[in-house]
Amino acid sequence: MRLKVSVAAVFAAVTFASPLAVFLAGTPEGGGGSSPASPQSGGTESSSPAPAGGQATIKVYDSAQDKVMELAFSDYLRGALAAEMPPTFAPEALKAQATACATYALRLKQQAAESPNESLKGADISVDSRLHQGYISDADLQTRWGQNYDYYRSLIQEAVDQSGNQILTYEGAPIISAYHSISPGKTEAAEDIWGQAVPYLVSVDSPGDLLAPDYETKETFTKDVVKENLSQKWSDIALGDDPATWFADLATTPSGTVKTLTVGGKALSGGDIRSALNLRCAAFSVSYKDGTFTFDVKGYGHGVGMSQYGADYMARQGSSAQDILAHYYPGTALEPLANFLS
Protein backbone atom coordinates (compact mmCIF):
# COMPACT_ATOMS: atom_id res chain seq x y z
CA MET A 1 0.00 0.00 0.00
CA ARG A 2 2.99 2.30 0.53
CA LEU A 3 6.31 2.79 -1.12
CA LYS A 4 8.13 2.50 2.21
CA VAL A 5 7.23 0.36 5.21
CA SER A 6 8.03 1.36 8.78
CA VAL A 7 6.87 0.41 12.26
CA ALA A 8 4.11 2.98 11.94
CA ALA A 9 2.60 0.97 9.10
CA VAL A 10 1.56 -1.73 11.57
CA PHE A 11 -1.04 0.46 13.19
CA ALA A 12 -1.94 3.39 10.95
CA ALA A 13 -5.71 3.35 10.83
CA VAL A 14 -8.10 4.12 8.02
CA THR A 15 -5.51 5.77 5.84
CA PHE A 16 -7.20 6.60 2.56
CA ALA A 17 -10.84 5.72 3.28
CA SER A 18 -12.95 8.27 5.12
CA PRO A 19 -14.56 7.23 8.42
CA LEU A 20 -17.38 9.62 7.55
CA ALA A 21 -18.01 7.54 4.45
CA VAL A 22 -18.05 4.43 6.62
CA PHE A 23 -20.30 5.79 9.34
CA LEU A 24 -22.48 8.34 7.62
CA ALA A 25 -22.85 7.20 4.02
CA GLY A 26 -22.42 3.51 4.68
CA THR A 27 -20.29 3.14 1.54
CA PRO A 28 -16.70 2.59 2.69
CA GLU A 29 -13.85 2.35 0.22
CA GLY A 30 -11.30 -0.45 -0.02
CA GLY A 31 -11.69 -4.19 -0.04
CA GLY A 32 -9.86 -7.44 -0.57
CA GLY A 33 -7.99 -9.67 1.81
CA SER A 34 -4.46 -9.85 3.09
CA SER A 35 -3.89 -13.42 1.90
CA PRO A 36 -5.18 -15.61 -0.93
CA ALA A 37 -8.80 -16.60 -0.56
CA SER A 38 -9.49 -20.21 0.35
CA PRO A 39 -11.72 -22.25 -1.95
CA GLN A 40 -15.29 -22.26 -0.69
CA SER A 41 -18.35 -24.27 -1.58
CA GLY A 42 -21.92 -23.39 -0.79
CA GLY A 43 -21.30 -19.69 -0.06
CA THR A 44 -20.09 -17.95 3.10
CA GLU A 45 -19.10 -20.12 6.04
CA SER A 46 -20.03 -19.12 9.59
CA SER A 47 -17.77 -20.06 12.45
CA SER A 48 -19.28 -22.41 15.01
CA PRO A 49 -20.11 -22.55 17.79
CA ALA A 50 -20.97 -18.99 18.73
CA PRO A 51 -19.86 -17.68 22.13
CA ALA A 52 -22.03 -19.02 24.91
CA GLY A 53 -23.26 -17.73 28.24
CA GLY A 54 -25.11 -14.67 27.00
CA GLN A 55 -21.92 -12.84 26.03
CA ALA A 56 -22.23 -9.81 23.75
CA THR A 57 -20.95 -10.76 20.30
CA ILE A 58 -19.96 -9.19 17.04
CA LYS A 59 -19.94 -10.78 13.59
CA VAL A 60 -16.66 -10.33 11.75
CA TYR A 61 -16.10 -10.95 8.04
CA ASP A 62 -12.76 -12.37 6.84
CA SER A 63 -12.78 -11.75 3.09
CA ALA A 64 -9.58 -13.75 2.57
CA GLN A 65 -11.40 -16.90 3.67
CA ASP A 66 -14.91 -15.74 2.78
CA LYS A 67 -15.92 -16.55 6.33
CA VAL A 68 -18.09 -14.85 8.94
CA MET A 69 -16.96 -15.39 12.51
CA GLU A 70 -19.15 -14.65 15.51
CA LEU A 71 -16.82 -13.57 18.30
CA ALA A 72 -17.29 -12.46 21.86
CA PHE A 73 -17.00 -8.67 21.78
CA SER A 74 -14.08 -8.73 24.21
CA ASP A 75 -12.22 -11.31 22.10
CA TYR A 76 -12.72 -9.19 19.02
CA LEU A 77 -11.42 -6.12 20.85
CA ARG A 78 -8.27 -7.96 21.87
CA GLY A 79 -7.52 -8.76 18.23
CA ALA A 80 -8.45 -5.24 17.08
CA LEU A 81 -6.28 -3.54 19.68
CA ALA A 82 -3.35 -5.83 18.85
CA ALA A 83 -3.75 -4.92 15.18
CA GLU A 84 -4.03 -1.18 15.74
CA MET A 85 -1.40 -0.37 18.39
CA PRO A 86 1.92 -1.99 19.41
CA PRO A 87 1.77 -3.71 22.81
CA THR A 88 4.92 -1.82 23.79
CA PHE A 89 3.04 1.47 23.89
CA ALA A 90 2.33 2.93 27.35
CA PRO A 91 -0.54 1.21 29.21
CA GLU A 92 -2.72 4.33 29.33
CA ALA A 93 -2.33 4.77 25.57
CA LEU A 94 -3.36 1.15 25.05
CA LYS A 95 -6.40 1.73 27.25
CA ALA A 96 -7.37 4.83 25.25
CA GLN A 97 -7.01 2.85 22.03
CA ALA A 98 -9.12 0.01 23.44
CA THR A 99 -11.96 2.46 24.08
CA ALA A 100 -11.59 3.93 20.59
CA CYS A 101 -11.68 0.43 19.06
CA ALA A 102 -14.74 -0.52 21.12
CA THR A 103 -16.54 2.64 20.05
CA TYR A 104 -15.65 2.08 16.40
CA ALA A 105 -16.88 -1.52 16.47
CA LEU A 106 -20.10 -0.71 18.30
CA ARG A 107 -21.02 2.04 15.87
CA LEU A 108 -20.52 -0.28 12.90
CA LYS A 109 -22.49 -3.02 14.67
CA GLN A 110 -25.37 -0.59 15.10
CA GLN A 111 -25.08 0.54 11.49
CA ALA A 112 -25.14 -3.07 10.26
CA ALA A 113 -28.35 -3.68 12.21
CA GLU A 114 -30.01 -0.63 10.69
CA SER A 115 -28.61 -0.83 7.16
CA PRO A 116 -26.72 -4.05 6.37
CA ASN A 117 -23.80 -3.91 3.95
CA GLU A 118 -24.24 -6.77 1.48
CA SER A 119 -20.49 -7.02 0.89
CA LEU A 120 -20.05 -8.07 4.55
CA LYS A 121 -22.35 -11.08 4.02
CA GLY A 122 -24.26 -10.66 7.25
CA ALA A 123 -21.32 -9.48 9.36
CA ASP A 124 -21.01 -6.23 11.28
CA ILE A 125 -17.40 -5.44 10.46
CA SER A 126 -14.53 -6.59 8.26
CA VAL A 127 -11.04 -7.65 9.34
CA ASP A 128 -9.60 -5.84 6.31
CA SER A 129 -7.79 -2.77 7.66
CA ARG A 130 -8.30 -1.02 4.32
CA LEU A 131 -12.03 -1.16 4.95
CA HIS A 132 -12.46 -1.02 8.72
CA GLN A 133 -10.13 -1.20 11.70
CA GLY A 134 -7.79 -4.17 11.73
CA TYR A 135 -8.12 -7.47 13.57
CA ILE A 136 -5.56 -10.23 14.22
CA SER A 137 -6.41 -13.68 15.55
CA ASP A 138 -4.59 -15.21 18.52
CA ALA A 139 -3.00 -17.76 16.19
CA ASP A 140 -1.55 -15.03 13.98
CA LEU A 141 -0.40 -13.09 17.03
CA GLN A 142 1.55 -16.11 18.22
CA THR A 143 3.35 -16.13 14.89
CA ARG A 144 3.96 -12.39 14.95
CA TRP A 145 5.09 -12.11 18.56
CA GLY A 146 6.87 -15.44 18.95
CA GLN A 147 8.41 -15.89 22.38
CA ASN A 148 6.93 -12.56 23.51
CA TYR A 149 3.37 -13.74 22.86
CA ASP A 150 2.31 -14.42 26.45
CA TYR A 151 3.69 -11.13 27.74
CA TYR A 152 2.37 -8.98 24.92
CA ARG A 153 -1.02 -10.67 25.03
CA SER A 154 -1.27 -9.91 28.74
CA LEU A 155 -0.63 -6.21 28.06
CA ILE A 156 -3.32 -6.12 25.38
CA GLN A 157 -5.78 -8.09 27.51
CA GLU A 158 -5.25 -5.79 30.49
CA ALA A 159 -6.07 -2.75 28.37
CA VAL A 160 -9.20 -4.44 27.01
CA ASP A 161 -10.30 -5.52 30.49
CA GLN A 162 -9.85 -2.03 31.93
CA SER A 163 -11.09 0.16 29.09
CA GLY A 164 -12.72 -2.01 26.42
CA ASN A 165 -15.92 -2.04 28.46
CA GLN A 166 -16.62 1.63 27.81
CA ILE A 167 -17.26 3.75 24.75
CA LEU A 168 -17.12 7.40 23.78
CA THR A 169 -20.43 9.16 23.21
CA TYR A 170 -21.61 12.57 22.09
CA GLU A 171 -25.15 13.59 22.98
CA GLY A 172 -25.80 10.00 24.03
CA ALA A 173 -24.69 8.28 20.82
CA PRO A 174 -21.42 6.46 19.99
CA ILE A 175 -19.00 8.80 18.29
CA ILE A 176 -17.01 8.43 15.08
CA SER A 177 -13.81 7.44 16.89
CA ALA A 178 -11.39 8.25 14.06
CA TYR A 179 -7.72 7.75 14.84
CA HIS A 180 -4.42 7.77 12.99
CA SER A 181 -0.76 7.06 13.53
CA ILE A 182 1.07 10.43 13.55
CA SER A 183 -0.30 13.94 13.09
CA PRO A 184 1.73 16.80 11.60
CA GLY A 185 1.93 18.25 15.14
CA LYS A 186 -1.72 19.25 15.33
CA THR A 187 -4.61 16.97 14.47
CA GLU A 188 -6.97 17.89 11.68
CA ALA A 189 -10.59 18.98 11.82
CA ALA A 190 -12.94 16.56 10.04
CA GLU A 191 -14.36 19.50 8.11
CA ASP A 192 -10.97 20.25 6.51
CA ILE A 193 -10.24 16.65 5.54
CA TRP A 194 -13.63 15.15 4.73
CA GLY A 195 -15.73 18.23 4.07
CA GLN A 196 -18.15 17.74 6.95
CA ALA A 197 -17.87 19.26 10.39
CA VAL A 198 -18.07 16.93 13.40
CA PRO A 199 -18.18 18.76 16.75
CA TYR A 200 -15.69 16.51 18.54
CA LEU A 201 -13.33 15.91 15.58
CA VAL A 202 -11.57 19.26 15.72
CA SER A 203 -7.93 20.30 15.52
CA VAL A 204 -5.96 19.96 18.77
CA ASP A 205 -2.27 20.20 19.60
CA SER A 206 -0.32 16.95 19.49
CA PRO A 207 3.31 17.92 20.18
CA GLY A 208 4.46 14.38 20.95
CA ASP A 209 4.09 13.49 17.28
CA LEU A 210 7.14 15.57 16.45
CA LEU A 211 9.20 13.02 18.41
CA ALA A 212 7.75 9.99 16.64
CA PRO A 213 10.02 7.85 14.48
CA ASP A 214 9.57 8.73 10.82
CA TYR A 215 7.57 11.82 11.74
CA GLU A 216 9.11 13.49 8.70
CA THR A 217 9.96 11.51 5.59
CA LYS A 218 11.06 12.35 2.09
CA GLU A 219 9.70 10.58 -0.96
CA THR A 220 11.38 11.06 -4.32
CA PHE A 221 9.96 10.29 -7.75
CA THR A 222 11.24 10.87 -11.26
CA LYS A 223 9.16 13.19 -13.39
CA ASP A 224 8.17 10.21 -15.54
CA VAL A 225 6.80 8.29 -12.56
CA VAL A 226 4.82 11.30 -11.36
CA LYS A 227 3.44 11.91 -14.84
CA GLU A 228 2.45 8.26 -15.24
CA ASN A 229 0.72 8.05 -11.85
CA LEU A 230 -1.17 11.30 -12.28
CA SER A 231 -2.21 10.54 -15.85
CA GLN A 232 -3.48 7.11 -14.89
CA LYS A 233 -5.67 8.62 -12.19
CA TRP A 234 -6.85 11.66 -14.15
CA SER A 235 -6.87 11.14 -17.91
CA ASP A 236 -7.77 14.80 -18.53
CA ILE A 237 -4.85 16.26 -16.58
CA ALA A 238 -2.67 18.61 -18.67
CA LEU A 239 0.97 18.39 -17.60
CA GLY A 240 3.13 20.82 -19.50
CA ASP A 241 6.70 20.54 -20.75
CA ASP A 242 8.17 22.08 -17.58
CA PRO A 243 7.66 19.75 -14.58
CA ALA A 244 8.59 22.58 -12.21
CA THR A 245 5.19 24.13 -13.01
CA TRP A 246 3.07 21.01 -12.51
CA PHE A 247 2.28 21.61 -8.82
CA ALA A 248 1.06 25.08 -7.90
CA ASP A 249 -1.15 27.06 -5.51
CA LEU A 250 -0.79 24.76 -2.49
CA ALA A 251 -3.21 25.84 0.27
CA THR A 252 -2.86 24.16 3.65
CA THR A 253 -4.98 23.75 6.75
CA PRO A 254 -3.75 25.32 10.01
CA SER A 255 -2.33 21.89 10.87
CA GLY A 256 -0.30 21.67 7.67
CA THR A 257 -2.30 19.29 5.49
CA VAL A 258 -2.57 20.31 1.86
CA LYS A 259 -6.22 21.17 1.44
CA THR A 260 -6.18 22.23 -2.21
CA LEU A 261 -3.62 22.59 -4.99
CA THR A 262 -3.51 22.90 -8.75
CA VAL A 263 -1.83 20.12 -10.71
CA GLY A 264 -1.53 20.51 -14.45
CA GLY A 265 -4.29 23.08 -14.32
CA LYS A 266 -6.59 20.69 -12.43
CA ALA A 267 -7.91 21.52 -8.93
CA LEU A 268 -7.16 18.64 -6.55
CA SER A 269 -6.85 17.96 -2.84
CA GLY A 270 -3.82 16.88 -0.89
CA GLY A 271 -5.59 13.61 -0.28
CA ASP A 272 -5.86 13.09 -4.03
CA ILE A 273 -2.08 13.42 -4.41
CA ARG A 274 -1.46 11.27 -1.37
CA SER A 275 -3.50 8.49 -2.92
CA ALA A 276 -2.00 8.85 -6.39
CA LEU A 277 1.60 8.74 -5.14
CA ASN A 278 1.11 6.53 -2.07
CA LEU A 279 2.36 9.17 0.35
CA ARG A 280 2.16 8.55 4.09
CA CYS A 281 0.18 11.72 4.70
CA ALA A 282 -1.36 14.67 2.89
CA ALA A 283 0.74 17.12 4.92
CA PHE A 284 3.51 17.68 2.42
CA SER A 285 5.54 20.19 0.46
CA VAL A 286 6.92 19.46 -2.98
CA SER A 287 10.01 20.60 -4.86
CA TYR A 288 11.53 19.76 -8.23
CA LYS A 289 15.17 19.59 -9.30
CA ASP A 290 17.15 17.78 -11.98
CA GLY A 291 14.29 15.57 -13.14
CA THR A 292 13.21 14.52 -9.64
CA PHE A 293 10.28 15.53 -7.44
CA THR A 294 10.85 15.49 -3.68
CA PHE A 295 7.87 15.33 -1.31
CA ASP A 296 8.64 16.32 2.28
CA VAL A 297 5.91 14.56 4.26
CA LYS A 298 5.03 15.14 7.92
CA GLY A 299 2.90 12.64 9.83
CA TYR A 300 1.22 9.40 8.88
CA GLY A 301 -2.49 8.93 8.26
CA HIS A 302 -5.47 11.24 7.73
CA GLY A 303 -4.72 13.26 10.87
CA VAL A 304 -8.27 13.31 12.28
CA GLY A 305 -9.14 12.25 15.83
CA MET A 306 -6.66 10.56 18.15
CA SER A 307 -3.01 10.42 17.22
CA GLN A 308 -1.63 7.10 18.39
CA TYR A 309 1.92 8.36 18.84
CA GLY A 310 0.50 11.48 20.47
CA ALA A 311 -1.48 9.30 22.85
CA ASP A 312 1.63 7.30 23.72
CA TYR A 313 3.55 10.52 24.40
CA MET A 314 0.78 11.88 26.64
CA ALA A 315 0.66 8.60 28.55
CA ARG A 316 4.41 8.66 29.13
CA GLN A 317 4.07 12.20 30.48
CA GLY A 318 1.55 10.99 33.06
CA SER A 319 -1.81 11.46 31.34
CA SER A 320 -4.52 8.88 31.96
CA ALA A 321 -6.53 7.19 29.25
CA GLN A 322 -9.43 9.46 30.16
CA ASP A 323 -7.19 12.52 29.77
CA ILE A 324 -6.03 11.31 26.36
CA LEU A 325 -9.54 10.66 25.10
CA ALA A 326 -10.84 13.99 26.40
CA HIS A 327 -7.98 15.77 24.62
CA TYR A 328 -8.43 14.17 21.22
CA TYR A 329 -12.23 13.94 21.32
CA PRO A 330 -13.27 17.13 23.15
CA GLY A 331 -16.82 17.34 24.39
CA THR A 332 -17.39 13.59 24.46
CA ALA A 333 -18.36 11.43 27.41
CA LEU A 334 -17.50 7.89 28.53
CA GLU A 335 -20.39 5.45 28.99
CA PRO A 336 -20.53 1.72 29.70
CA LEU A 337 -20.49 -0.43 26.57
CA ALA A 338 -23.12 -2.68 28.18
CA ASN A 339 -25.67 0.14 27.94
CA PHE A 340 -25.61 -0.22 24.15
CA LEU A 341 -25.47 -4.00 23.78
CA SER A 342 -28.55 -6.17 24.06
Coordinates of C-alpha atoms in Angstrom, one line a residue:
M1 CA 0.0 0.0 0.0
R2 CA 3.0 2.3 0.5
L3 CA 6.3 2.8 -1.1
K4 CA 8.1 2.5 2.2
V5 CA 7.2 0.4 5.2
S6 CA 8.0 1.4 8.8
V7 CA 6.9 0.4 12.3
A8 CA 4.1 3.0 11.9
A9 CA 2.6 1.0 9.1
V10 CA 1.6 -1.7 11.6
F11 CA -1.0 0.5 13.2
A12 CA -1.9 3.4 11.0
A13 CA -5.7 3.3 10.8
V14 CA -8.1 4.1 8.0
T15 CA -5.5 5.8 5.8
F16 CA -7.2 6.6 2.6
A17 CA -10.8 5.7 3.3
S18 CA -12.9 8.3 5.1
P19 CA -14.6 7.2 8.4
L20 CA -17.4 9.6 7.5
A21 CA -18.0 7.5 4.5
V22 CA -18.0 4.4 6.6
F23 CA -20.3 5.8 9.3
L24 CA -22.5 8.3 7.6
A25 CA -22.8 7.2 4.0
G26 CA -22.4 3.5 4.7
T27 CA -20.3 3.1 1.5
P28 CA -16.7 2.6 2.7
E29 CA -13.8 2.4 0.2
G30 CA -11.3 -0.5 0.0
G31 CA -11.7 -4.2 0.0
G32 CA -9.9 -7.4 -0.6
G33 CA -8.0 -9.7 1.8
S34 CA -4.5 -9.9 3.1
S35 CA -3.9 -13.4 1.9
P36 CA -5.2 -15.6 -0.9
A37 CA -8.8 -16.6 -0.6
S38 CA -9.5 -20.2 0.4
P39 CA -11.7 -22.3 -1.9
Q40 CA -15.3 -22.3 -0.7
S41 CA -18.4 -24.3 -1.6
G42 CA -21.9 -23.4 -0.8
G43 CA -21.3 -19.7 -0.1
T44 CA -20.1 -18.0 3.1
E45 CA -19.1 -20.1 6.0
S46 CA -20.0 -19.1 9.6
S47 CA -17.8 -20.1 12.4
S48 CA -19.3 -22.4 15.0
P49 CA -20.1 -22.6 17.8
A50 CA -21.0 -19.0 18.7
P51 CA -19.9 -17.7 22.1
A52 CA -22.0 -19.0 24.9
G53 CA -23.3 -17.7 28.2
G54 CA -25.1 -14.7 27.0
Q55 CA -21.9 -12.8 26.0
A56 CA -22.2 -9.8 23.7
T57 CA -21.0 -10.8 20.3
I58 CA -20.0 -9.2 17.0
K59 CA -19.9 -10.8 13.6
V60 CA -16.7 -10.3 11.8
Y61 CA -16.1 -11.0 8.0
D62 CA -12.8 -12.4 6.8
S63 CA -12.8 -11.8 3.1
A64 CA -9.6 -13.7 2.6
Q65 CA -11.4 -16.9 3.7
D66 CA -14.9 -15.7 2.8
K67 CA -15.9 -16.5 6.3
V68 CA -18.1 -14.8 8.9
M69 CA -17.0 -15.4 12.5
E70 CA -19.2 -14.6 15.5
L71 CA -16.8 -13.6 18.3
A72 CA -17.3 -12.5 21.9
F73 CA -17.0 -8.7 21.8
S74 CA -14.1 -8.7 24.2
D75 CA -12.2 -11.3 22.1
Y76 CA -12.7 -9.2 19.0
L77 CA -11.4 -6.1 20.9
R78 CA -8.3 -8.0 21.9
G79 CA -7.5 -8.8 18.2
A80 CA -8.4 -5.2 17.1
L81 CA -6.3 -3.5 19.7
A82 CA -3.4 -5.8 18.9
A83 CA -3.7 -4.9 15.2
E84 CA -4.0 -1.2 15.7
M85 CA -1.4 -0.4 18.4
P86 CA 1.9 -2.0 19.4
P87 CA 1.8 -3.7 22.8
T88 CA 4.9 -1.8 23.8
F89 CA 3.0 1.5 23.9
A90 CA 2.3 2.9 27.4
P91 CA -0.5 1.2 29.2
E92 CA -2.7 4.3 29.3
A93 CA -2.3 4.8 25.6
L94 CA -3.4 1.1 25.0
K95 CA -6.4 1.7 27.2
A96 CA -7.4 4.8 25.3
Q97 CA -7.0 2.9 22.0
A98 CA -9.1 0.0 23.4
T99 CA -12.0 2.5 24.1
A100 CA -11.6 3.9 20.6
C101 CA -11.7 0.4 19.1
A102 CA -14.7 -0.5 21.1
T103 CA -16.5 2.6 20.0
Y104 CA -15.6 2.1 16.4
A105 CA -16.9 -1.5 16.5
L106 CA -20.1 -0.7 18.3
R107 CA -21.0 2.0 15.9
L108 CA -20.5 -0.3 12.9
K109 CA -22.5 -3.0 14.7
Q110 CA -25.4 -0.6 15.1
Q111 CA -25.1 0.5 11.5
A112 CA -25.1 -3.1 10.3
A113 CA -28.3 -3.7 12.2
E114 CA -30.0 -0.6 10.7
S115 CA -28.6 -0.8 7.2
P116 CA -26.7 -4.1 6.4
N117 CA -23.8 -3.9 3.9
E118 CA -24.2 -6.8 1.5
S119 CA -20.5 -7.0 0.9
L120 CA -20.0 -8.1 4.5
K121 CA -22.4 -11.1 4.0
G122 CA -24.3 -10.7 7.2
A123 CA -21.3 -9.5 9.4
D124 CA -21.0 -6.2 11.3
I125 CA -17.4 -5.4 10.5
S126 CA -14.5 -6.6 8.3
V127 CA -11.0 -7.7 9.3
D128 CA -9.6 -5.8 6.3
S129 CA -7.8 -2.8 7.7
R130 CA -8.3 -1.0 4.3
L131 CA -12.0 -1.2 4.9
H132 CA -12.5 -1.0 8.7
Q133 CA -10.1 -1.2 11.7
G134 CA -7.8 -4.2 11.7
Y135 CA -8.1 -7.5 13.6
I136 CA -5.6 -10.2 14.2
S137 CA -6.4 -13.7 15.6
D138 CA -4.6 -15.2 18.5
A139 CA -3.0 -17.8 16.2
D140 CA -1.6 -15.0 14.0
L141 CA -0.4 -13.1 17.0
Q142 CA 1.6 -16.1 18.2
T143 CA 3.4 -16.1 14.9
R144 CA 4.0 -12.4 14.9
W145 CA 5.1 -12.1 18.6
G146 CA 6.9 -15.4 18.9
Q147 CA 8.4 -15.9 22.4
N148 CA 6.9 -12.6 23.5
Y149 CA 3.4 -13.7 22.9
D150 CA 2.3 -14.4 26.5
Y151 CA 3.7 -11.1 27.7
Y152 CA 2.4 -9.0 24.9
R153 CA -1.0 -10.7 25.0
S154 CA -1.3 -9.9 28.7
L155 CA -0.6 -6.2 28.1
I156 CA -3.3 -6.1 25.4
Q157 CA -5.8 -8.1 27.5
E158 CA -5.2 -5.8 30.5
A159 CA -6.1 -2.8 28.4
V160 CA -9.2 -4.4 27.0
D161 CA -10.3 -5.5 30.5
Q162 CA -9.8 -2.0 31.9
S163 CA -11.1 0.2 29.1
G164 CA -12.7 -2.0 26.4
N165 CA -15.9 -2.0 28.5
Q166 CA -16.6 1.6 27.8
I167 CA -17.3 3.8 24.7
L168 CA -17.1 7.4 23.8
T169 CA -20.4 9.2 23.2
Y170 CA -21.6 12.6 22.1
E171 CA -25.1 13.6 23.0
G172 CA -25.8 10.0 24.0
A173 CA -24.7 8.3 20.8
P174 CA -21.4 6.5 20.0
I175 CA -19.0 8.8 18.3
I176 CA -17.0 8.4 15.1
S177 CA -13.8 7.4 16.9
A178 CA -11.4 8.2 14.1
Y179 CA -7.7 7.8 14.8
H180 CA -4.4 7.8 13.0
S181 CA -0.8 7.1 13.5
I182 CA 1.1 10.4 13.5
S183 CA -0.3 13.9 13.1
P184 CA 1.7 16.8 11.6
G185 CA 1.9 18.3 15.1
K186 CA -1.7 19.2 15.3
T187 CA -4.6 17.0 14.5
E188 CA -7.0 17.9 11.7
A189 CA -10.6 19.0 11.8
A190 CA -12.9 16.6 10.0
E191 CA -14.4 19.5 8.1
D192 CA -11.0 20.2 6.5
I193 CA -10.2 16.6 5.5
W194 CA -13.6 15.2 4.7
G195 CA -15.7 18.2 4.1
Q196 CA -18.1 17.7 6.9
A197 CA -17.9 19.3 10.4
V198 CA -18.1 16.9 13.4
P199 CA -18.2 18.8 16.8
Y200 CA -15.7 16.5 18.5
L201 CA -13.3 15.9 15.6
V202 CA -11.6 19.3 15.7
S203 CA -7.9 20.3 15.5
V204 CA -6.0 20.0 18.8
D205 CA -2.3 20.2 19.6
S206 CA -0.3 17.0 19.5
P207 CA 3.3 17.9 20.2
G208 CA 4.5 14.4 21.0
D209 CA 4.1 13.5 17.3
L210 CA 7.1 15.6 16.4
L211 CA 9.2 13.0 18.4
A212 CA 7.8 10.0 16.6
P213 CA 10.0 7.8 14.5
D214 CA 9.6 8.7 10.8
Y215 CA 7.6 11.8 11.7
E216 CA 9.1 13.5 8.7
T217 CA 10.0 11.5 5.6
K218 CA 11.1 12.3 2.1
E219 CA 9.7 10.6 -1.0
T220 CA 11.4 11.1 -4.3
F221 CA 10.0 10.3 -7.8
T222 CA 11.2 10.9 -11.3
K223 CA 9.2 13.2 -13.4
D224 CA 8.2 10.2 -15.5
V225 CA 6.8 8.3 -12.6
V226 CA 4.8 11.3 -11.4
K227 CA 3.4 11.9 -14.8
E228 CA 2.5 8.3 -15.2
N229 CA 0.7 8.1 -11.9
L230 CA -1.2 11.3 -12.3
S231 CA -2.2 10.5 -15.9
Q232 CA -3.5 7.1 -14.9
K233 CA -5.7 8.6 -12.2
W234 CA -6.8 11.7 -14.2
S235 CA -6.9 11.1 -17.9
D236 CA -7.8 14.8 -18.5
I237 CA -4.9 16.3 -16.6
A238 CA -2.7 18.6 -18.7
L239 CA 1.0 18.4 -17.6
G240 CA 3.1 20.8 -19.5
D241 CA 6.7 20.5 -20.7
D242 CA 8.2 22.1 -17.6
P243 CA 7.7 19.8 -14.6
A244 CA 8.6 22.6 -12.2
T245 CA 5.2 24.1 -13.0
W246 CA 3.1 21.0 -12.5
F247 CA 2.3 21.6 -8.8
A248 CA 1.1 25.1 -7.9
D249 CA -1.1 27.1 -5.5
L250 CA -0.8 24.8 -2.5
A251 CA -3.2 25.8 0.3
T252 CA -2.9 24.2 3.6
T253 CA -5.0 23.8 6.7
P254 CA -3.7 25.3 10.0
S255 CA -2.3 21.9 10.9
G256 CA -0.3 21.7 7.7
T257 CA -2.3 19.3 5.5
V258 CA -2.6 20.3 1.9
K259 CA -6.2 21.2 1.4
T260 CA -6.2 22.2 -2.2
L261 CA -3.6 22.6 -5.0
T262 CA -3.5 22.9 -8.8
V263 CA -1.8 20.1 -10.7
G264 CA -1.5 20.5 -14.5
G265 CA -4.3 23.1 -14.3
K266 CA -6.6 20.7 -12.4
A267 CA -7.9 21.5 -8.9
L268 CA -7.2 18.6 -6.6
S269 CA -6.9 18.0 -2.8
G270 CA -3.8 16.9 -0.9
G271 CA -5.6 13.6 -0.3
D272 CA -5.9 13.1 -4.0
I273 CA -2.1 13.4 -4.4
R274 CA -1.5 11.3 -1.4
S275 CA -3.5 8.5 -2.9
A276 CA -2.0 8.8 -6.4
L277 CA 1.6 8.7 -5.1
N278 CA 1.1 6.5 -2.1
L279 CA 2.4 9.2 0.3
R280 CA 2.2 8.6 4.1
C281 CA 0.2 11.7 4.7
A282 CA -1.4 14.7 2.9
A283 CA 0.7 17.1 4.9
F284 CA 3.5 17.7 2.4
S285 CA 5.5 20.2 0.5
V286 CA 6.9 19.5 -3.0
S287 CA 10.0 20.6 -4.9
Y288 CA 11.5 19.8 -8.2
K289 CA 15.2 19.6 -9.3
D290 CA 17.2 17.8 -12.0
G291 CA 14.3 15.6 -13.1
T292 CA 13.2 14.5 -9.6
F293 CA 10.3 15.5 -7.4
T294 CA 10.8 15.5 -3.7
F295 CA 7.9 15.3 -1.3
D296 CA 8.6 16.3 2.3
V297 CA 5.9 14.6 4.3
K298 CA 5.0 15.1 7.9
G299 CA 2.9 12.6 9.8
Y300 CA 1.2 9.4 8.9
G301 CA -2.5 8.9 8.3
H302 CA -5.5 11.2 7.7
G303 CA -4.7 13.3 10.9
V304 CA -8.3 13.3 12.3
G305 CA -9.1 12.3 15.8
M306 CA -6.7 10.6 18.1
S307 CA -3.0 10.4 17.2
Q308 CA -1.6 7.1 18.4
Y309 CA 1.9 8.4 18.8
G310 CA 0.5 11.5 20.5
A311 CA -1.5 9.3 22.9
D312 CA 1.6 7.3 23.7
Y313 CA 3.5 10.5 24.4
M314 CA 0.8 11.9 26.6
A315 CA 0.7 8.6 28.6
R316 CA 4.4 8.7 29.1
Q317 CA 4.1 12.2 30.5
G318 CA 1.6 11.0 33.1
S319 CA -1.8 11.5 31.3
S320 CA -4.5 8.9 32.0
A321 CA -6.5 7.2 29.3
Q322 CA -9.4 9.5 30.2
D323 CA -7.2 12.5 29.8
I324 CA -6.0 11.3 26.4
L325 CA -9.5 10.7 25.1
A326 CA -10.8 14.0 26.4
H327 CA -8.0 15.8 24.6
Y328 CA -8.4 14.2 21.2
Y329 CA -12.2 13.9 21.3
P330 CA -13.3 17.1 23.2
G331 CA -16.8 17.3 24.4
T332 CA -17.4 13.6 24.5
A333 CA -18.4 11.4 27.4
L334 CA -17.5 7.9 28.5
E335 CA -20.4 5.5 29.0
P336 CA -20.5 1.7 29.7
L337 CA -20.5 -0.4 26.6
A338 CA -23.1 -2.7 28.2
N339 CA -25.7 0.1 27.9
F340 CA -25.6 -0.2 24.1
L341 CA -25.5 -4.0 23.8
S342 CA -28.6 -6.2 24.1

